[in-house]
Amino acid sequence: MASSKVLIIGCGVAGPVMALLLKKKGYNPIIFERAEALGDIGASFLICPNGLKVLDLVGRVSRRLLDNGPSIEWLLDYRAGGEELGCSDIPSNSKTLYKKPAVGVKRTLLASWLRDMVKDNGIELREGWSLESIDEMDHDVTAHFAGGRSETGAFLVGCDLLRATSRRLLLGKQGISDGLPSFTGLAQTSGISPTPVSLRARPSLRNWYGVNMHLVCYPITHEHTSWELTLPEDSGQEASWGLFDSDKRQAILGHVVERLRSEGWDEVVVELVGSAQRLIKYGIFDRPSLEPKQ
Ligand SMILES: Cc1cc2nc3c(=O)[nH]c(=O)nc-3n(C[C@H](O)[C@H](O)[C@H](O)COP(=O)(O)OP(=O)(O)OC[C@H]3O[C@@H](n4cnc5c(N)ncnc54)[C@H](O)[C@@H]3O)c2cc1C
């Protein structure tokens, strides 16, 4: 091996997991993160059995997830007004079927646990390093970052997501352009709320279906539930994942709650949405599919 140094771009979820796995294999990963300081934004994830299996490979994160909140036991579907449409105990069987349950978690909590592991394993994390370009040589690669800084490694792993600079640069080299994403006409409002008492007994992934509206929720701790409400909107903004301040949150919630009430939605949904302590909102975008290169 010419050099064991590996350049990992992005310290979200994939970046630290990749770094920890490569470290176990004897590489010397360095993570470069665009953000100056990774803050408490975003909402939550539902980690399914396959995700927990991957997290098992990097150590105690998987255990922390299981200690942090209830495993999902049921899938429950309702009409907007609350009438049950169907239920399934597939999640409670997933421990038997897949050797792991599914569990919800606040995104920044998972990300902070992963960063703790990165630190504990002596992996270097450079915050405030934003990838701008890549030079690929025969046996190594040099990444250039904002501010005129650069670093050379044996290979580079792009974990900077869909709008990734690494992806755009590497596709561009092959003459492939991603195309512009288009707004689907749907936006998602996503919040974290205290779990209503009537939802506490059965930790579940719950869906409510109304006319042009859908709400999905799941617990992320023993006291809190994360939810996402999908609604048609005239225009949408791509996710910035930033939280609304209290005034903006109350204004959005007031509008949404009024709409849910006027359309006869289940009172428990009105309570869940109306009591949100964190709120984010983003449009849902579609990307043209990439044509295979001949
Ligand atoms: C702050 C944030 C909050 C989010 N919250 C949620 C959520 O609550 N629920 C949800 O389902 N999804 C959320 N997402 C979307 C999220 O990207 C995915 O759900 C999931 O985290 C994907 O993991 P990932 O590691 O592939 O990418 P991400 O978690 O998005 O991590 C990518 C990282 O790369 C960094 N990066 C980007 N460009 C560069 C560059 N040029 N140079 C260096 N670093 C770069 C970003 O700052 C980011 O930290 C969020 C994304 C972000 C960035």
Short mmCIF file of C-alpha atoms and ligand atoms in Angstrom, two decimals:
data_model
loop_
_atom_site.label_atom_id
_atom_site.label_comp_id
_atom_site.label_asym_id
_atom_site.label_seq_id
_atom_site.Cartn_x
_atom_site.Cartn_y
_atom_site.Cartn_z
CA MET A 1 0.00 0.00 0.00
CA ALA A 2 1.56 3.33 -1.12
CA SER A 3 0.00 5.27 1.76
CA SER A 4 -2.55 4.23 4.33
CA LYS A 5 -3.95 7.74 4.56
CA VAL A 6 -7.59 7.92 3.44
CA LEU A 7 -9.45 11.19 2.90
CA ILE A 8 -13.07 11.04 4.01
CA ILE A 9 -15.27 13.94 3.00
CA GLY A 10 -18.18 14.69 5.34
CA CYS A 11 -18.82 13.96 9.02
CA GLY A 12 -22.53 13.17 8.98
CA VAL A 13 -23.38 9.50 9.55
CA ALA A 14 -21.63 7.70 6.68
CA GLY A 15 -18.32 9.58 7.14
CA PRO A 16 -17.58 8.55 10.75
CA VAL A 17 -18.87 5.01 10.16
CA MET A 18 -16.59 4.66 7.12
CA ALA A 19 -13.64 6.11 9.06
CA LEU A 20 -14.16 3.70 11.96
CA LEU A 21 -14.42 0.70 9.64
CA LEU A 22 -11.28 1.72 7.71
CA LYS A 23 -9.39 2.29 10.96
CA LYS A 24 -10.21 -1.28 11.99
CA LYS A 25 -8.70 -2.43 8.69
CA GLY A 26 -5.43 -0.65 9.43
CA TYR A 27 -5.94 2.53 7.40
CA ASN A 28 -5.31 6.04 8.68
CA PRO A 29 -8.52 7.91 7.87
CA ILE A 30 -8.88 11.69 8.20
CA ILE A 31 -12.38 13.21 8.11
CA PHE A 32 -12.89 16.62 6.50
CA GLU A 33 -16.12 18.39 7.42
CA ARG A 34 -17.38 21.58 5.78
CA ALA A 35 -19.19 22.87 8.88
CA GLU A 36 -17.08 24.92 11.27
CA ALA A 37 -18.91 23.35 14.19
CA LEU A 38 -21.51 20.60 13.90
CA GLY A 39 -24.60 21.89 15.71
CA ASP A 40 -27.90 20.53 16.98
CA ILE A 41 -30.09 20.67 13.87
CA GLY A 42 -32.24 18.22 11.90
CA ALA A 43 -34.78 15.82 13.32
CA SER A 44 -34.43 12.06 13.59
CA PHE A 45 -33.85 8.68 11.99
CA LEU A 46 -35.56 5.33 12.20
CA ILE A 47 -32.66 2.88 12.20
CA CYS A 48 -33.77 -0.47 10.80
CA PRO A 49 -32.16 -3.86 11.57
CA ASN A 50 -29.68 -3.63 8.68
CA GLY A 51 -28.54 -0.21 9.94
CA LEU A 52 -28.05 -1.54 13.47
CA LYS A 53 -26.00 -4.41 12.08
CA VAL A 54 -23.64 -1.95 10.40
CA LEU A 55 -23.43 0.15 13.57
CA ASP A 56 -22.59 -3.06 15.51
CA LEU A 57 -19.44 -3.29 13.42
CA VAL A 58 -18.20 0.04 14.74
CA GLY A 59 -18.78 -0.68 18.43
CA ARG A 60 -21.00 0.56 21.21
CA VAL A 61 -23.23 2.93 19.19
CA SER A 62 -25.70 0.18 18.50
CA ARG A 63 -26.00 -0.61 22.24
CA ARG A 64 -26.50 3.08 23.06
CA LEU A 65 -29.30 3.28 20.52
CA LEU A 66 -31.10 0.36 22.10
CA ASP A 67 -30.69 1.85 25.58
CA ASN A 68 -31.88 5.27 24.44
CA GLY A 69 -35.38 4.49 23.27
CA PRO A 70 -37.97 1.77 22.80
CA SER A 71 -37.65 -0.68 19.93
CA ILE A 72 -40.47 -0.43 17.41
CA GLU A 73 -42.95 -3.26 17.93
CA TRP A 74 -45.85 -2.49 15.62
CA LEU A 75 -46.75 -0.93 12.29
CA LEU A 76 -50.10 0.81 12.59
CA ASP A 77 -52.09 2.54 9.86
CA TYR A 78 -55.07 4.84 10.41
CA ARG A 79 -57.45 7.01 8.47
CA ALA A 80 -57.01 10.70 9.24
CA GLY A 81 -59.87 10.57 11.73
CA GLY A 82 -58.24 7.75 13.72
CA GLU A 83 -60.03 4.65 12.44
CA GLU A 84 -57.50 1.80 12.34
CA LEU A 85 -56.87 0.51 8.83
CA GLY A 86 -54.41 -2.20 9.66
CA CYS A 87 -51.70 -3.35 11.98
CA SER A 88 -48.70 -5.60 11.77
CA ASP A 89 -46.31 -7.02 14.36
CA ILE A 90 -43.52 -7.46 11.81
CA PRO A 91 -41.18 -5.07 13.71
CA SER A 92 -41.51 -7.07 16.94
CA ASN A 93 -40.48 -10.17 14.97
CA SER A 94 -37.50 -8.47 13.42
CA LYS A 95 -35.31 -9.46 16.37
CA THR A 96 -36.01 -13.09 15.46
CA LEU A 97 -36.03 -12.60 11.70
CA TYR A 98 -33.11 -10.21 11.34
CA LYS A 99 -31.42 -10.50 14.77
CA LYS A 100 -32.01 -6.79 15.38
CA PRO A 101 -35.00 -4.52 16.10
CA ALA A 102 -35.75 -1.11 14.57
CA VAL A 103 -35.23 1.93 16.78
CA GLY A 104 -35.70 5.69 16.42
CA VAL A 105 -33.11 8.30 17.43
CA LYS A 106 -32.58 12.04 17.25
CA ARG A 107 -30.13 12.61 14.41
CA THR A 108 -27.73 14.85 16.27
CA LEU A 109 -27.53 12.39 19.16
CA LEU A 110 -26.49 9.56 16.84
CA ALA A 111 -24.05 11.89 15.07
CA SER A 112 -22.49 12.96 18.39
CA TRP A 113 -22.05 9.34 19.51
CA LEU A 114 -20.32 8.59 16.22
CA ARG A 115 -18.04 11.61 16.65
CA ASP A 116 -17.19 10.42 20.20
CA MET A 117 -16.12 7.10 18.73
CA VAL A 118 -14.07 8.85 16.06
CA LYS A 119 -12.24 10.75 18.81
CA ASP A 120 -11.83 7.70 21.05
CA ASN A 121 -10.26 5.82 18.14
CA GLY A 122 -7.72 8.56 17.50
CA ILE A 123 -9.19 9.49 14.13
CA GLU A 124 -8.51 13.06 13.06
CA LEU A 125 -11.57 15.24 12.30
CA ARG A 126 -10.92 18.57 10.60
CA GLU A 127 -13.95 20.86 10.85
CA GLY A 128 -14.27 23.89 8.58
CA TRP A 129 -12.62 22.05 5.66
CA SER A 130 -14.86 22.34 2.60
CA LEU A 131 -13.88 20.22 -0.41
CA GLU A 132 -13.53 22.22 -3.64
CA SER A 133 -11.67 19.99 -6.11
CA ILE A 134 -9.92 16.67 -6.50
CA ASP A 135 -6.77 15.71 -8.43
CA GLU A 136 -6.51 12.00 -9.09
CA MET A 137 -3.06 10.59 -9.79
CA ASP A 138 -2.07 6.99 -10.56
CA HIS A 139 -1.39 6.02 -6.96
CA ASP A 140 -2.93 8.76 -4.85
CA VAL A 141 -5.42 11.57 -4.76
CA THR A 142 -5.13 15.19 -3.64
CA ALA A 143 -8.17 16.99 -2.27
CA HIS A 144 -8.23 20.79 -2.37
CA PHE A 145 -10.24 22.65 0.23
CA ALA A 146 -11.53 26.20 0.64
CA GLY A 147 -8.85 28.55 1.87
CA GLY A 148 -6.15 27.06 -0.38
CA ARG A 149 -5.54 24.02 1.82
CA SER A 150 -4.95 20.53 0.42
CA GLU A 151 -4.23 16.98 1.55
CA THR A 152 -3.04 13.87 -0.29
CA GLY A 153 -4.11 10.32 0.48
CA ALA A 154 -4.23 6.84 -1.04
CA PHE A 155 -7.91 7.26 -1.86
CA LEU A 156 -10.86 9.49 -1.10
CA VAL A 157 -14.33 8.50 0.06
CA GLY A 158 -17.14 10.98 -0.60
CA CYS A 159 -19.58 10.94 2.34
CA ASP A 160 -20.85 14.45 1.63
CA LEU A 161 -24.27 13.24 0.49
CA LEU A 162 -26.46 13.72 -2.59
CA ARG A 163 -25.49 17.30 -3.29
CA ALA A 164 -21.95 16.16 -2.72
CA THR A 165 -19.05 18.08 -4.15
CA SER A 166 -17.15 14.77 -4.47
CA ARG A 167 -19.98 13.24 -6.49
CA ARG A 168 -20.29 16.29 -8.79
CA LEU A 169 -16.54 16.34 -9.40
CA LEU A 170 -16.20 12.61 -10.05
CA LEU A 171 -19.27 12.45 -12.32
CA GLY A 172 -18.10 15.60 -14.11
CA LYS A 173 -14.82 13.89 -14.98
CA GLN A 174 -16.82 11.27 -16.86
CA GLY A 175 -18.93 13.89 -18.61
CA ILE A 176 -22.00 13.11 -16.51
CA SER A 177 -24.15 15.89 -15.11
CA ASP A 178 -26.63 15.31 -12.31
CA GLY A 179 -29.30 17.63 -13.68
CA LEU A 180 -31.31 19.98 -11.55
CA PRO A 181 -33.70 18.64 -8.92
CA SER A 182 -37.33 19.62 -9.39
CA PHE A 183 -39.88 20.38 -6.68
CA THR A 184 -42.54 17.65 -6.41
CA GLY A 185 -45.26 19.95 -5.06
CA LEU A 186 -44.95 18.36 -1.62
CA ALA A 187 -43.32 19.70 1.50
CA GLN A 188 -42.58 18.01 4.79
CA THR A 189 -42.93 19.58 8.20
CA SER A 190 -41.05 17.58 10.77
CA GLY A 191 -41.10 17.89 14.53
CA ILE A 192 -40.20 16.32 17.83
CA SER A 193 -42.90 16.32 20.51
CA PRO A 194 -43.59 14.77 23.92
CA THR A 195 -45.23 11.41 23.24
CA PRO A 196 -49.00 11.65 23.90
CA VAL A 197 -50.04 9.29 26.71
CA SER A 198 -52.23 7.18 24.41
CA LEU A 199 -49.24 6.41 22.13
CA ARG A 200 -46.88 5.30 24.92
CA ALA A 201 -48.14 1.76 25.46
CA ARG A 202 -47.27 0.36 22.02
CA PRO A 203 -44.00 1.72 20.57
CA SER A 204 -44.94 1.79 16.89
CA LEU A 205 -44.34 3.25 13.49
CA ARG A 206 -47.70 4.93 12.91
CA ASN A 207 -49.15 6.38 9.70
CA TRP A 208 -52.28 8.49 9.31
CA TYR A 209 -53.65 9.01 5.81
CA GLY A 210 -55.88 11.97 4.95
CA VAL A 211 -56.85 13.79 1.78
CA ASN A 212 -53.57 15.17 0.41
CA MET A 213 -51.97 14.83 3.83
CA HIS A 214 -49.95 12.09 5.49
CA LEU A 215 -48.37 11.89 8.92
CA VAL A 216 -45.83 9.32 10.06
CA CYS A 217 -44.39 9.11 13.58
CA TYR A 218 -42.21 6.92 15.77
CA PRO A 219 -40.72 7.19 19.26
CA ILE A 220 -37.10 8.37 19.56
CA THR A 221 -36.86 8.13 23.37
CA HIS A 222 -39.20 6.77 26.03
CA GLU A 223 -40.72 10.28 26.29
CA HIS A 224 -40.44 11.77 22.80
CA THR A 225 -41.85 11.09 19.37
CA SER A 226 -40.61 12.30 16.01
CA TRP A 227 -43.15 13.00 13.27
CA GLU A 228 -43.30 14.14 9.66
CA LEU A 229 -46.32 15.66 8.01
CA THR A 230 -46.43 15.75 4.20
CA LEU A 231 -48.57 18.44 2.59
CA PRO A 232 -48.94 19.94 -0.90
CA GLU A 233 -47.27 23.37 -1.21
CA ASP A 234 -46.91 25.84 -4.07
CA SER A 235 -43.16 26.04 -3.76
CA GLY A 236 -40.51 24.33 -1.75
CA GLN A 237 -37.06 24.94 -0.40
CA GLU A 238 -34.46 22.21 -0.24
CA ALA A 239 -33.72 21.00 3.25
CA SER A 240 -31.37 23.17 5.25
CA TRP A 241 -32.28 21.12 8.35
CA GLY A 242 -32.13 24.31 10.43
CA LEU A 243 -34.59 24.68 13.31
CA PHE A 244 -37.22 27.41 13.39
CA ASP A 245 -37.13 29.84 16.27
CA SER A 246 -40.00 29.81 18.72
CA ASP A 247 -42.12 32.51 16.98
CA LYS A 248 -41.83 30.91 13.56
CA ARG A 249 -42.50 27.48 15.06
CA GLN A 250 -45.68 28.69 16.77
CA ALA A 251 -46.89 30.38 13.56
CA ILE A 252 -46.40 27.23 11.47
CA LEU A 253 -47.88 24.96 14.12
CA GLY A 254 -50.92 27.23 14.53
CA HIS A 255 -51.61 27.02 10.81
CA VAL A 256 -51.09 23.25 10.59
CA VAL A 257 -53.13 22.48 13.70
CA GLU A 258 -56.02 24.59 12.39
CA ARG A 259 -55.93 22.66 9.13
CA LEU A 260 -55.79 19.26 10.87
CA ARG A 261 -58.75 20.22 13.08
CA SER A 262 -60.82 21.58 10.20
CA GLU A 263 -60.29 18.33 8.29
CA GLY A 264 -61.31 16.19 11.27
CA TRP A 265 -57.94 14.63 12.03
CA ASP A 266 -57.45 12.33 15.00
CA GLU A 267 -57.11 14.38 18.23
CA VAL A 268 -53.91 12.51 19.09
CA VAL A 269 -52.30 13.82 15.87
CA VAL A 270 -53.45 17.34 16.70
CA GLU A 271 -51.89 16.97 20.18
CA LEU A 272 -48.65 15.52 18.76
CA VAL A 273 -48.19 18.22 16.13
CA GLY A 274 -49.39 21.07 18.35
CA SER A 275 -46.90 20.27 21.12
CA ALA A 276 -43.76 20.18 18.93
CA GLN A 277 -40.65 21.41 20.71
CA ARG A 278 -38.49 21.42 17.56
CA LEU A 279 -39.59 22.04 14.00
CA ILE A 280 -38.04 21.95 10.55
CA LYS A 281 -39.61 22.20 7.10
CA TYR A 282 -38.37 21.32 3.62
CA GLY A 283 -39.61 20.64 0.12
CA ILE A 284 -39.44 17.18 -1.41
CA PHE A 285 -37.40 17.22 -4.60
CA ASP A 286 -36.95 14.75 -7.40
CA ARG A 287 -33.75 14.24 -9.32
CA PRO A 288 -33.50 13.06 -12.91
CA SER A 289 -32.07 9.55 -12.98
CA LEU A 290 -28.53 9.19 -14.24
CA GLU A 291 -28.25 7.53 -17.64
CA PRO A 292 -25.79 4.65 -17.66
CA LYS A 293 -22.65 5.60 -19.57
CA GLN A 294 -21.95 3.42 -22.64
C1 LIG B 1 -27.31 18.95 9.35
C2 LIG B 1 -28.15 17.87 8.73
C3 LIG B 1 -29.32 17.43 9.38
C4 LIG B 1 -30.10 16.45 8.79
N1 LIG B 1 -31.22 16.03 9.46
C5 LIG B 1 -31.90 14.97 8.97
C6 LIG B 1 -33.00 14.43 9.70
O1 LIG B 1 -33.31 14.89 10.77
N2 LIG B 1 -33.67 13.36 9.19
C7 LIG B 1 -33.29 12.80 8.00
O2 LIG B 1 -33.89 11.79 7.59
N3 LIG B 1 -32.28 13.30 7.29
C8 LIG B 1 -31.57 14.36 7.74
N4 LIG B 1 -30.53 14.88 7.05
C9 LIG B 1 -30.27 14.30 5.75
C10 LIG B 1 -29.15 13.39 5.98
O3 LIG B 1 -28.19 13.83 5.11
C11 LIG B 1 -29.43 11.94 5.81
O4 LIG B 1 -30.60 11.53 6.33
C12 LIG B 1 -28.30 11.10 6.46
O5 LIG B 1 -27.72 11.79 7.54
C13 LIG B 1 -27.32 10.79 5.42
O6 LIG B 1 -26.06 10.51 6.02
P1 LIG B 1 -24.76 10.89 5.29
O7 LIG B 1 -23.64 10.62 6.22
O8 LIG B 1 -24.73 10.22 3.95
O9 LIG B 1 -24.87 12.44 4.98
P2 LIG B 1 -25.03 13.67 5.97
O10 LIG B 1 -25.48 13.25 7.30
O11 LIG B 1 -25.80 14.69 5.22
O12 LIG B 1 -23.52 14.18 6.10
C14 LIG B 1 -22.82 14.80 5.04
C15 LIG B 1 -21.80 15.72 5.67
O13 LIG B 1 -20.95 16.19 4.64
C16 LIG B 1 -20.67 17.55 4.89
N5 LIG B 1 -20.28 18.17 3.61
C17 LIG B 1 -21.08 18.50 2.58
N6 LIG B 1 -20.37 19.03 1.57
C18 LIG B 1 -19.09 19.03 1.98
C19 LIG B 1 -17.86 19.49 1.39
N7 LIG B 1 -17.84 20.04 0.18
N8 LIG B 1 -16.71 19.34 2.09
C20 LIG B 1 -16.71 18.78 3.33
N9 LIG B 1 -17.84 18.35 3.94
C21 LIG B 1 -19.01 18.47 3.28
C22 LIG B 1 -21.99 18.08 5.44
O14 LIG B 1 -21.79 19.28 6.16
C23 LIG B 1 -22.44 16.94 6.32
O15 LIG B 1 -21.98 17.05 7.65
C24 LIG B 1 -29.71 15.87 7.57
C25 LIG B 1 -28.55 16.33 6.91
C26 LIG B 1 -27.78 17.31 7.49
C27 LIG B 1 -26.51 17.78 6.77
#
